[in-house]
Amino acid sequence: MAAWFTFLIACFSALLTQIFGSGVFELELHEFKNFKGLLASGTSCRPDCRTFFRVCLKNYQVSVSPGDCIFGSAVTPVLGSNSFRMEGGQLSTPIRLPFNFGWPGSFSLIIEAWYSPSEDPPVDSNNPDLQISSFAIQRQLEVGAEWSQDVQSGQQTELRYSYRFICNENYYGDSCSKICTPRDDRFGHYTCNPDGQLSCLPGWKGEYCEEPICLKGCSEANGNCSNPGECVCREGWQGTFCTECKKHPVCKHGTCHKPWECHCKEGWGGLFCDQDLNFCTHHKPCMNGATCTNTGQGSYTCTCRPGYTGVNCELEVRHCDSNPCRNRGHCVELDNGYTCTCLPGFEGTHCEHSLLTCADMPCFQGGKCHERDNGRSYSCDCPKGYTGLNCEKRVDKCTTLPCANGGACVILAGVRMCSCRAGFTGQRCEININDCSSNPCANGGTCLDGVNDYSCSCAPGYTGRNCELHSAPCSSQPLCLNGGSCTNVPGGPPVCLCPSGFMGPRCDFPVTLPVHTDPEPRDNFQWAAVSLGVGLVALLVLVCMVAIALRHVHRQAAAERTHDTMNNQSDTQRDNLIPTSQLKNTNKKVDLEVDCGQEKSNYILKNYHLDYNSSKEFKESQTQEDKSHKYEKCLEDKIPLSRMYSEKPECRISTICSPRDSMYQSVFVIAEERSECVIATEV
């Protein structure tokens, strides 16, 4: 309702703006000079030029022309004669031209000085003979309280003045068209900003500042307010900020989380928390630091501290009342018990032990007894090899032989010696056995001695406990180039699997394929001729493969007839032989050699190049003894190598040893289902 009423007031005020105006144009005349005391026509005034002014305010014109003063006009009384200043004179207040509409932001102003023969104007303004001077200006002017200064000069006159446009009270904005009336009543509590916006008074909020701001911290759910800074609690809540609930009126020893609840505190029960369940807490019956335990129905039990007794531990216990000291010992009460003072000749907590003297012969092993403290005690001089108060202990000879590094002293046949832990030696186990004396680290590794152990610091490229294994360089550096895939070979160097178009150990040599050009356009391509040529090439390859297979079988048969050792191992070789249908013989250059001497690696690739010319010269210079030696060595290593490579079906290497005088090697590459290689080498 208040908002609706405020809206009606705002609409009514906007309507009044169009009726009563929104601002006022103010003009202050400061100084006028009529240097010669003449009229505009050049006639002198008699006796002098009594001067008044007429002001005309109109709309902005590029060239100011006479006409209606649509913004307003004013006529001043006679302000002086000839030259004069208008400060504190008859024009003590500025000339005001009220507006009944919004200020347009620009204007045209005409200021005329007239001669009045009599004291009081008006005079005939249509008589140009009475005009002294006339000034016309056009300006842009913003609404504001600051004055704009100006000076107008003519042939014989000069006028200094200032002007401004200000809004009427309660009007704001660039054109004084926004109305805002400050108020502090039930319909709003606000003042107005310079731009006409509402500014709420302290403690109020809302669109029209009609909502009070409650006390800071007041619960919005449980409290409200009618005036700023209040916090009025709703039913069921209490406290400064309305955050405390009201418990049930008859709840005695309880609390609440919501209004009208009754949650019993510890030790209380019942519907209204009026039944005492914790006698110990509420009554504290146990005394002297005793511990109280509730047993229900208002009963309790006291657990007394040492030295006290009774139902409530109110009685102090006297230990000496039970005469605990024996043999006429004297009992003395203490805070935490008692102590016995024994008579001469007795000892013990309760004086229960009789003291020995030399008369009791307490020294064993023939020790000599000596009395001390006037016969109240004694000491024994023990024979060699015994010790103790009564010479009851045999002397441990190992006490004078400390063993180092955890060694144990033992006595064998009357001789003391140290039994050392593993890894130590010496008379006192002070020497650490050098576990590196056998040089266990291979491949240039450095041995580091430890306690009963050693460790190897391997050279780059090796790993393992004794540096016996090659490391995997594929993971440490980009070995293969041109997109090749690096594969680690256990016990050997890495191998690069090259993509199509590249070859070499690191896939760094491109393969140049021949480029065939069509002698004729594609439309006349002879498919029949190409098919025939492909078929002939395939047939020729097949014939070559059959010839190679027959030659291989013939050589193996000759080897079996010549050597008994080969016959004994024929079963193993047949397993390693490769079917002729899967063989491809490349015999011109051989880049692969099988090292039969390695046990832990599948194969080792070495780059030895053999061709027909070099092998022929090498064959002539080789002696028969060298050929026989190589043949026997290959036979010795053939069976382990065959067994080793048969364990991995993906890549097998079969070695065929030939007794012939030849240094050629035939490498047979077999394509498997997993696109891996099988290498068969004939020696």
XYZ file of C-alpha atoms in Angstrom:
683
model
C 0.000 0.000 0.000
C 2.827 2.381 0.881
C 4.584 1.677 -2.420
C 1.367 2.344 -4.361
C 0.807 5.575 -2.498
C 4.396 6.651 -3.188
C 3.909 5.901 -6.887
C 0.823 8.131 -6.990
C 2.760 10.935 -5.322
C 5.559 10.610 -7.904
C 3.055 10.825 -10.797
C 1.368 13.841 -9.253
C 4.720 15.543 -8.732
C 5.654 14.952 -12.384
C 2.401 16.619 -13.422
C 3.109 19.585 -11.166
C 6.496 19.910 -12.827
C 4.845 20.850 -16.093
C 2.629 23.408 -14.329
C 4.911 25.197 -11.838
C 8.245 24.863 -13.573
C 11.394 22.975 -12.757
C 14.202 25.542 -12.566
C 15.289 29.164 -12.834
C 17.722 31.097 -14.987
C 19.691 33.598 -12.900
C 21.559 36.646 -14.204
C 23.849 38.891 -12.161
C 24.937 42.303 -13.499
C 28.260 43.319 -11.996
C 29.517 46.479 -13.724
C 28.379 48.802 -16.511
C 30.578 51.474 -18.150
C 29.297 54.277 -20.369
C 32.604 55.899 -21.108
C 31.247 59.149 -22.673
C 27.756 59.259 -21.142
C 26.073 59.078 -24.560
C 23.048 57.314 -25.971
C 23.267 54.816 -28.803
C 22.319 57.611 -31.206
C 25.301 59.663 -29.999
C 23.180 62.157 -28.085
C 24.311 63.002 -24.599
C 22.002 62.417 -21.636
C 20.671 65.366 -19.581
C 21.828 65.779 -16.948
C 23.355 62.228 -17.078
C 22.396 58.781 -18.324
C 20.240 57.234 -15.616
C 20.462 53.540 -16.710
C 18.191 50.517 -16.282
C 18.281 47.168 -18.086
C 15.832 45.001 -19.945
C 16.579 41.233 -20.244
C 15.074 38.872 -22.837
C 15.707 35.075 -22.676
C 14.675 32.930 -25.615
C 15.516 29.725 -27.384
C 18.899 29.172 -28.968
C 19.360 31.034 -32.271
C 22.395 31.111 -34.500
C 21.650 34.726 -35.250
C 19.745 36.320 -32.413
C 16.782 38.293 -33.730
C 14.206 40.384 -31.920
C 10.989 38.659 -31.059
C 9.033 37.050 -28.253
C 11.013 36.222 -25.119
C 9.634 32.690 -24.903
C 11.891 31.739 -21.937
C 11.063 34.919 -20.018
C 11.951 38.616 -19.678
C 12.665 41.118 -16.905
C 13.128 44.894 -16.415
C 15.344 46.318 -13.670
C 14.903 49.627 -11.865
C 17.381 52.434 -12.511
C 20.685 51.063 -11.207
C 23.027 54.038 -11.754
C 24.209 56.786 -14.017
C 26.753 56.459 -16.792
C 29.407 54.045 -15.324
C 28.667 52.200 -12.086
C 29.108 48.874 -10.168
C 26.081 46.904 -9.029
C 27.403 45.224 -5.865
C 25.249 45.852 -2.818
C 23.173 48.363 -4.754
C 19.591 48.270 -5.807
C 20.080 44.902 -7.535
C 21.185 42.910 -4.503
C 19.664 39.687 -5.814
C 20.183 38.233 -9.293
C 17.587 38.550 -12.019
C 15.564 35.300 -11.940
C 13.662 33.941 -14.920
C 11.693 30.860 -13.801
C 11.059 27.904 -16.101
C 7.930 25.809 -16.281
C 9.516 23.065 -18.395
C 12.791 21.198 -18.667
C 15.944 23.164 -19.325
C 16.990 22.617 -23.013
C 20.708 23.089 -22.368
C 21.168 26.154 -24.636
C 19.731 29.664 -24.857
C 19.856 33.097 -26.487
C 20.072 36.209 -24.261
C 19.502 39.862 -25.107
C 20.598 42.515 -22.542
C 19.596 46.106 -23.336
C 20.659 49.262 -21.457
C 18.080 52.121 -21.526
C 18.047 55.725 -20.482
C 15.263 56.781 -18.088
C 14.630 60.532 -17.985
C 12.692 60.080 -14.752
C 13.581 58.131 -11.685
C 11.178 55.303 -12.211
C 10.834 53.464 -15.460
C 9.083 52.279 -17.510
C 9.814 54.295 -20.557
C 8.720 53.711 -24.068
C 10.849 50.765 -25.137
C 9.839 51.304 -28.698
C 11.612 54.680 -28.767
C 15.122 53.902 -30.019
C 16.291 57.362 -29.013
C 16.376 56.243 -25.331
C 18.494 53.105 -25.856
C 22.068 53.257 -24.640
C 23.371 49.819 -25.850
C 22.246 46.278 -26.656
C 24.125 42.931 -26.288
C 22.989 39.553 -27.710
C 24.659 36.169 -26.949
C 23.885 32.491 -27.506
C 25.437 29.795 -25.265
C 25.403 26.132 -24.209
C 24.785 25.898 -20.459
C 24.609 22.915 -18.133
C 22.585 22.859 -14.951
C 24.743 23.711 -11.948
C 25.393 26.099 -9.101
C 28.558 27.588 -10.617
C 28.352 30.975 -12.348
C 29.529 31.547 -15.891
C 31.355 34.877 -16.232
C 31.089 37.027 -19.378
C 32.018 40.522 -20.653
C 30.333 42.361 -23.551
C 31.909 45.491 -25.067
C 30.464 47.997 -27.550
C 31.688 51.215 -29.138
C 31.192 53.260 -26.009
C 29.899 50.808 -23.369
C 31.022 47.679 -21.538
C 28.995 45.220 -19.417
C 30.318 42.592 -16.975
C 27.845 39.935 -15.852
C 27.444 36.233 -14.938
C 24.675 33.691 -15.328
C 23.658 30.139 -14.402
C 20.707 27.773 -14.437
C 19.720 25.952 -11.252
C 16.917 23.547 -10.461
C 14.112 24.440 -8.153
C 13.896 22.663 -4.860
C 13.219 18.927 -5.203
C 14.117 18.964 -8.907
C 17.188 17.180 -10.222
C 18.808 15.965 -13.391
C 20.422 17.522 -16.471
C 17.199 19.314 -17.375
C 15.715 19.676 -13.855
C 12.905 17.386 -14.943
C 13.350 14.713 -12.237
C 11.543 15.380 -8.995
C 12.595 13.946 -5.648
C 11.170 15.085 -2.333
C 13.060 13.932 0.789
C 10.878 12.422 3.459
C 11.057 10.612 6.763
C 7.647 9.140 7.504
C 5.789 5.872 7.180
C 5.897 6.081 3.392
C 9.687 6.383 3.130
C 12.904 7.456 4.827
C 15.286 8.982 2.314
C 17.057 12.025 0.935
C 17.910 12.831 -2.684
C 21.253 12.524 -4.457
C 22.406 15.265 -6.860
C 21.171 13.106 -9.735
C 17.702 12.784 -8.185
C 18.068 9.203 -6.939
C 16.743 8.154 -3.543
C 19.345 7.806 -0.786
C 18.034 5.873 2.217
C 18.537 7.290 5.667
C 20.700 5.229 8.046
C 18.855 2.115 9.210
C 16.484 1.850 6.231
C 16.436 -0.116 2.985
C 14.089 -1.046 0.158
C 12.989 0.577 -3.082
C 11.515 3.556 -1.269
C 13.539 3.079 1.954
C 10.474 1.868 3.809
C 12.027 -1.331 5.267
C 13.937 -1.011 8.563
C 17.357 -2.656 8.987
C 17.223 -4.895 12.051
C 19.983 -5.332 14.640
C 23.099 -6.865 13.126
C 23.064 -10.596 13.838
C 19.298 -10.759 14.341
C 17.945 -14.061 13.029
C 15.865 -13.464 9.924
C 13.896 -16.650 10.553
C 13.197 -16.065 14.249
C 13.053 -12.269 14.559
C 11.991 -9.042 12.844
C 11.868 -5.311 13.534
C 9.703 -2.236 13.008
C 12.463 0.311 13.611
C 16.146 0.255 12.754
C 18.391 -1.581 15.229
C 15.583 -3.652 16.773
C 15.341 -7.439 16.999
C 11.841 -8.507 18.057
C 11.627 -12.271 18.577
C 8.826 -14.418 17.261
C 6.891 -16.662 19.618
C 9.047 -19.503 20.963
C 12.375 -17.657 20.609
C 14.367 -15.402 22.878
C 17.749 -13.754 23.304
C 19.381 -10.648 21.899
C 19.434 -12.079 18.384
C 16.391 -14.383 18.743
C 18.613 -17.473 18.408
C 17.677 -19.117 21.732
C 14.649 -21.353 21.856
C 12.189 -21.331 24.767
C 11.931 -24.714 26.494
C 8.729 -26.089 27.954
C 7.563 -24.000 30.935
C 7.712 -26.942 33.385
C 11.045 -28.320 32.109
C 13.405 -28.150 35.142
C 16.792 -29.563 34.104
C 16.619 -29.640 30.333
C 17.419 -27.716 27.159
C 15.842 -27.340 23.736
C 16.737 -27.136 20.067
C 13.283 -26.023 18.964
C 10.632 -24.106 20.899
C 8.814 -25.967 23.696
C 11.218 -28.950 23.759
C 12.736 -30.464 26.935
C 15.993 -32.394 26.445
C 17.355 -33.546 29.802
C 20.837 -32.612 30.915
C 23.292 -35.261 32.087
C 22.124 -36.957 35.278
C 18.449 -36.037 34.896
C 15.500 -37.921 33.483
C 11.746 -37.968 33.213
C 9.314 -36.212 30.897
C 10.205 -32.797 32.326
C 13.785 -33.671 33.430
C 12.915 -33.552 37.125
C 14.269 -36.996 38.162
C 17.838 -37.143 39.560
C 19.823 -39.928 37.822
C 23.352 -38.805 38.726
C 23.734 -38.728 42.493
C 27.513 -38.518 42.198
C 27.461 -35.388 40.051
C 24.819 -33.515 41.936
C 25.768 -34.436 45.525
C 29.460 -35.469 45.353
C 29.323 -37.756 48.387
C 32.791 -39.348 48.055
C 35.598 -37.680 50.036
C 39.411 -37.526 49.979
C 39.648 -37.733 46.165
C 37.687 -40.947 45.869
C 35.945 -41.935 42.616
C 32.145 -41.984 42.706
C 30.126 -44.421 40.554
C 26.350 -44.212 40.095
C 24.570 -47.522 40.600
C 21.056 -46.303 39.730
C 17.973 -45.296 41.720
C 19.932 -42.602 43.534
C 22.584 -44.999 44.902
C 26.353 -44.839 44.441
C 29.683 -46.496 45.285
C 32.951 -44.795 46.337
C 36.329 -46.171 45.240
C 38.798 -44.928 47.879
C 42.378 -43.833 47.305
C 45.147 -45.712 49.157
C 45.142 -44.783 52.815
C 41.378 -44.199 53.126
C 38.314 -46.330 53.815
C 34.637 -46.032 54.727
C 31.393 -45.688 52.729
C 32.376 -42.226 51.548
C 36.147 -42.803 52.051
C 35.998 -40.502 55.022
C 38.240 -42.698 57.283
C 42.047 -42.624 57.110
C 43.743 -46.026 57.136
C 46.607 -46.591 59.708
C 48.849 -49.366 58.440
C 50.850 -49.692 61.608
C 47.734 -50.803 63.482
C 48.233 -54.307 62.043
C 51.839 -54.495 63.405
C 53.460 -55.410 60.039
C 57.067 -55.145 61.327
C 58.605 -58.379 62.651
C 61.419 -59.093 65.082
C 60.417 -56.056 67.179
C 60.913 -53.667 64.271
C 59.466 -50.106 64.661
C 56.599 -49.142 62.300
C 56.468 -45.546 60.944
C 53.340 -44.199 59.142
C 53.910 -42.529 55.749
C 51.594 -40.672 53.386
C 51.449 -43.620 50.993
C 52.028 -46.503 53.409
C 54.530 -47.307 56.147
C 58.152 -48.319 56.726
C 59.871 -50.559 59.282
C 62.968 -49.566 61.256
C 64.766 -52.856 62.081
C 66.842 -53.772 65.174
C 70.539 -54.579 64.722
C 70.967 -57.984 63.086
C 67.799 -57.851 60.975
C 66.850 -56.432 57.578
C 64.068 -56.558 55.002
C 60.821 -54.659 54.335
C 59.278 -56.119 57.478
C 62.603 -56.916 59.284
C 62.039 -60.568 58.400
C 65.664 -61.374 57.440
C 68.427 -62.004 59.961
C 71.822 -60.486 59.061
C 74.811 -62.864 58.667
C 78.119 -62.407 60.483
C 81.494 -64.060 60.168
C 80.342 -66.478 62.830
C 77.861 -67.857 60.294
C 80.766 -68.613 57.845
C 79.088 -66.902 54.862
C 82.123 -66.987 52.513
C 82.185 -69.886 50.000
C 85.060 -71.480 48.081
C 87.404 -70.965 51.050
C 87.070 -67.222 51.113
C 88.263 -65.297 54.179
C 85.627 -63.375 56.198
C 86.239 -59.917 57.733
C 83.816 -58.202 60.155
C 82.642 -54.638 59.488
C 80.559 -52.029 61.371
C 81.381 -53.550 64.748
C 80.180 -56.990 63.750
C 76.943 -55.878 62.074
C 78.203 -56.792 58.595
C 81.064 -58.574 56.852
C 83.086 -58.827 53.632
C 84.737 -61.786 51.891
C 88.211 -62.035 50.328
C 87.561 -64.499 47.472
C 90.145 -66.925 46.061
C 91.359 -66.582 42.468
C 88.669 -67.372 39.939
C 85.672 -66.411 42.145
C 83.830 -63.216 42.974
C 80.573 -61.979 44.542
C 79.460 -60.925 48.027
C 79.937 -64.492 49.323
C 82.406 -65.681 46.624
C 79.543 -67.537 44.998
C 80.268 -66.473 41.375
C 82.928 -67.886 39.053
C 84.969 -65.190 37.263
C 84.042 -64.880 33.542
C 87.293 -64.753 31.613
C 85.528 -63.225 28.600
C 84.903 -59.972 30.441
C 88.486 -58.932 29.666
C 88.211 -59.766 25.947
C 85.608 -57.507 24.277
C 84.710 -58.630 20.744
C 83.964 -55.971 18.110
C 81.225 -55.882 15.427
C 78.791 -58.081 17.356
C 81.213 -60.958 17.932
C 80.664 -63.315 20.901
C 83.395 -64.328 23.363
C 83.654 -68.094 23.962
C 86.020 -70.206 26.044
C 87.258 -73.401 24.411
C 89.650 -75.632 26.335
C 90.381 -72.779 28.713
C 91.262 -70.397 25.872
C 89.283 -67.212 25.219
C 88.421 -66.400 21.599
C 85.897 -64.372 19.623
C 83.253 -66.040 17.458
C 82.753 -63.480 14.654
C 79.653 -62.695 12.671
C 79.566 -63.403 8.963
C 81.673 -60.854 7.098
C 84.237 -60.200 9.889
C 87.460 -61.846 11.002
C 90.451 -61.174 13.250
C 91.268 -61.897 16.888
C 88.580 -59.441 18.044
C 86.413 -59.504 14.857
C 87.766 -56.078 14.014
C 88.564 -56.852 10.344
C 85.859 -56.589 7.678
C 86.306 -59.330 5.085
C 86.833 -57.850 1.603
C 84.011 -59.359 -0.468
C 85.427 -57.662 -3.590
C 88.634 -59.722 -3.554
C 87.220 -62.146 -6.164
C 86.412 -59.256 -8.582
C 82.769 -60.263 -9.063
C 81.794 -57.189 -11.144
C 82.002 -57.757 -14.917
C 82.149 -55.410 -17.900
C 84.215 -52.745 -16.150
C 81.937 -52.468 -13.087
C 83.313 -51.067 -9.811
C 82.918 -53.280 -6.714
C 81.819 -51.671 -3.435
C 82.583 -53.753 -0.340
C 79.898 -54.118 2.356
C 79.342 -56.184 5.473
C 79.183 -59.815 4.300
C 78.093 -58.547 0.895
C 79.126 -56.370 -2.033
C 77.482 -54.199 -4.677
C 78.537 -53.294 -8.225
C 78.519 -49.806 -9.736
C 78.051 -50.692 -13.425
C 79.511 -48.898 -16.405
C 77.072 -47.196 -18.805
C 75.138 -49.746 -20.846
C 75.215 -52.555 -18.258
C 73.065 -53.604 -15.329
C 72.454 -56.570 -13.024
C 73.963 -57.607 -9.692
C 77.382 -58.280 -11.363
C 76.860 -55.892 -14.358
C 76.406 -58.962 -16.545
C 73.333 -57.679 -18.382
C 73.076 -55.044 -21.060
C 70.829 -52.136 -20.102
C 67.884 -51.174 -22.265
C 69.014 -48.127 -24.255
C 65.663 -47.892 -26.011
C 64.218 -46.100 -22.988
C 67.122 -43.668 -22.559
C 67.749 -42.199 -26.023
C 66.099 -42.005 -29.439
C 68.025 -44.885 -31.107
C 65.928 -45.453 -34.252
C 65.362 -42.740 -36.866
C 62.645 -42.092 -39.466
C 59.871 -43.596 -37.319
C 61.687 -46.900 -36.665
C 60.623 -49.016 -33.653
C 63.347 -49.866 -31.138
C 63.250 -53.388 -29.654
C 65.393 -54.414 -26.683
C 67.105 -57.773 -27.052
C 67.827 -59.487 -23.687
C 71.571 -59.760 -23.285
C 72.323 -57.936 -26.529
C 72.180 -54.540 -28.185
C 68.847 -53.042 -29.270
C 67.424 -53.713 -32.747
C 65.547 -51.226 -34.959
C 62.480 -52.378 -36.894
C 62.445 -49.996 -39.866
C 59.313 -48.761 -41.661
C 58.772 -49.149 -45.369
C 61.294 -47.146 -47.409
C 64.174 -47.210 -44.874
C 66.910 -49.654 -43.815
C 70.147 -49.782 -41.835
C 71.038 -50.326 -38.144
C 69.223 -47.125 -37.177
C 66.789 -46.904 -40.133
C 68.893 -44.022 -41.448
C 69.320 -45.195 -45.088
C 66.394 -44.541 -47.461
C 65.533 -47.202 -49.996
C 65.089 -45.767 -53.514
C 62.466 -47.651 -55.482
C 62.597 -47.573 -59.307
C 60.102 -45.260 -60.892
C 58.308 -46.643 -63.936
C 56.780 -44.268 -66.416
C 53.973 -45.231 -68.685
C 54.885 -44.868 -72.353
C 51.264 -44.504 -73.139
C 48.341 -42.775 -71.444
C 46.566 -44.624 -68.569
C 43.584 -45.234 -70.763
C 45.683 -47.571 -72.986
C 47.402 -49.448 -70.095
C 48.062 -53.096 -71.085
C 46.822 -55.061 -68.062
C 47.241 -58.374 -69.817
C 50.954 -57.774 -70.440
C 51.545 -56.719 -66.825
C 49.728 -59.801 -65.502
C 51.786 -62.075 -67.728
C 55.033 -60.453 -66.557
C 54.094 -60.800 -62.875
C 53.249 -64.445 -63.376
C 56.595 -65.160 -65.044
C 58.492 -63.448 -62.216
C 56.557 -65.440 -59.588
C 57.290 -68.703 -61.458
C 61.001 -67.828 -61.681
C 61.140 -67.086 -57.928
C 59.435 -70.403 -57.139
C 61.930 -72.349 -59.321
C 64.840 -70.605 -57.558
C 63.452 -71.442 -54.133
C 63.036 -75.127 -55.079
C 66.618 -75.252 -56.393
C 67.948 -73.673 -53.216
C 65.993 -76.132 -51.046
C 67.312 -79.144 -53.004
C 70.843 -77.822 -52.691
C 70.387 -77.408 -48.966
C 69.050 -80.959 -48.526
C 71.928 -82.357 -50.606
C 74.527 -80.601 -48.463
C 72.973 -81.837 -45.233
C 72.871 -85.422 -46.492
C 76.578 -85.228 -47.363
C 77.352 -83.864 -43.919
C 75.417 -86.665 -42.213
C 77.303 -89.365 -44.179
C 80.681 -87.791 -43.409
C 80.434 -87.080 -39.671
C 79.118 -89.403 -36.950
C 78.588 -86.514 -34.605
C 76.119 -84.986 -36.993
C 74.273 -88.334 -37.237
C 73.965 -88.568 -33.445
C 72.311 -85.167 -33.329
C 70.187 -85.461 -36.468
C 66.911 -85.382 -34.572
C 67.709 -82.011 -33.067
C 68.809 -80.599 -36.415
C 65.646 -81.700 -38.152
C 63.664 -79.725 -35.631
C 65.699 -76.668 -36.480
C 65.595 -77.097 -40.263
C 63.324 -74.767 -42.170
C 60.865 -75.996 -44.854
C 61.894 -75.092 -48.368
C 58.610 -73.332 -48.990
C 59.527 -70.713 -46.421
C 63.129 -70.041 -47.478
C 64.593 -67.018 -49.222
C 68.312 -67.166 -49.911
C 70.275 -63.897 -49.905
C 73.882 -64.802 -50.562
C 75.515 -61.715 -52.024
C 76.184 -59.675 -48.915
C 75.767 -60.960 -45.405
C 75.304 -58.518 -42.527
C 74.408 -61.140 -39.878
C 76.607 -63.637 -38.044
C 75.515 -66.011 -35.290
C 77.835 -66.125 -32.309
C 77.471 -69.676 -31.013
C 79.369 -68.896 -27.840
C 76.718 -66.778 -26.060
C 74.477 -68.640 -23.619
C 72.245 -65.878 -22.276
C 71.441 -63.952 -25.492
C 69.304 -65.287 -28.345
C 71.582 -63.873 -31.026
C 74.256 -61.205 -31.620
C 74.293 -59.211 -34.847
C 77.694 -58.202 -36.164
C 78.358 -56.143 -39.282
C 80.791 -58.263 -41.278
C 80.465 -57.829 -45.063
C 81.388 -60.788 -47.246
C 81.125 -60.851 -51.019
C 82.210 -63.252 -53.692
C 85.602 -61.671 -54.477
C 86.795 -61.164 -50.893
C 85.667 -64.641 -49.795
C 87.579 -66.296 -52.622
C 90.849 -64.648 -51.609
C 90.227 -65.449 -47.965
C 89.524 -69.131 -48.792
C 92.848 -69.592 -50.566
C 94.804 -68.181 -47.605
C 93.014 -70.199 -44.916
C 94.770 -73.366 -43.719
C 93.145 -76.741 -43.313
C 93.790 -76.606 -39.557
C 91.689 -73.429 -39.136
C 88.800 -74.914 -41.103
C 88.829 -78.090 -39.002
C 88.917 -76.051 -35.798
C 85.887 -73.941 -36.783
C 83.945 -77.020 -37.836
C 84.515 -78.779 -34.495
C 83.663 -75.655 -32.503
C 80.389 -75.200 -34.345
C 79.427 -78.829 -33.709
C 80.066 -78.406 -29.976
C 77.831 -75.348 -29.691
C 75.080 -76.399 -32.074
C 72.878 -78.356 -29.704
C 72.654 -75.643 -26.956
C 71.970 -73.011 -29.590
C 69.188 -75.056 -31.189
C 67.607 -75.788 -27.853
C 67.872 -72.110 -26.839
C 66.127 -70.730 -29.895
C 63.464 -73.393 -30.033
C 62.118 -71.989 -26.759
C 60.943 -68.835 -28.519
C 58.676 -69.718 -31.459
C 58.534 -66.115 -32.637
C 62.198 -65.981 -33.790
C 64.371 -69.134 -34.226
C 67.917 -69.435 -35.555
C 68.984 -72.765 -37.092
C 72.691 -73.339 -37.704
C 73.870 -75.850 -40.278
C 77.557 -76.672 -40.124
C 79.247 -77.605 -43.383
C 82.631 -79.272 -43.685
C 83.308 -77.772 -47.052
C 86.061 -75.253 -47.672
C 83.790 -72.223 -47.850
C 83.461 -68.900 -45.969
C 80.056 -68.075 -47.407
C 77.079 -67.704 -45.155
C 73.524 -68.274 -46.302
C 70.893 -66.345 -44.395
C 67.314 -67.604 -44.638
C 64.582 -65.180 -43.534
C 61.211 -66.735 -42.744
C 58.060 -64.587 -42.350
C 56.030 -65.568 -39.305
C 52.422 -64.764 -38.330
C 53.571 -62.173 -35.771
C 55.736 -60.330 -38.372
C 58.952 -61.322 -36.610
C 62.112 -62.828 -38.127
C 63.527 -66.372 -38.171
C 67.189 -66.405 -39.170
C 68.837 -69.633 -40.355
C 72.572 -69.475 -40.877
C 74.585 -72.010 -42.810
C 78.294 -72.113 -41.995
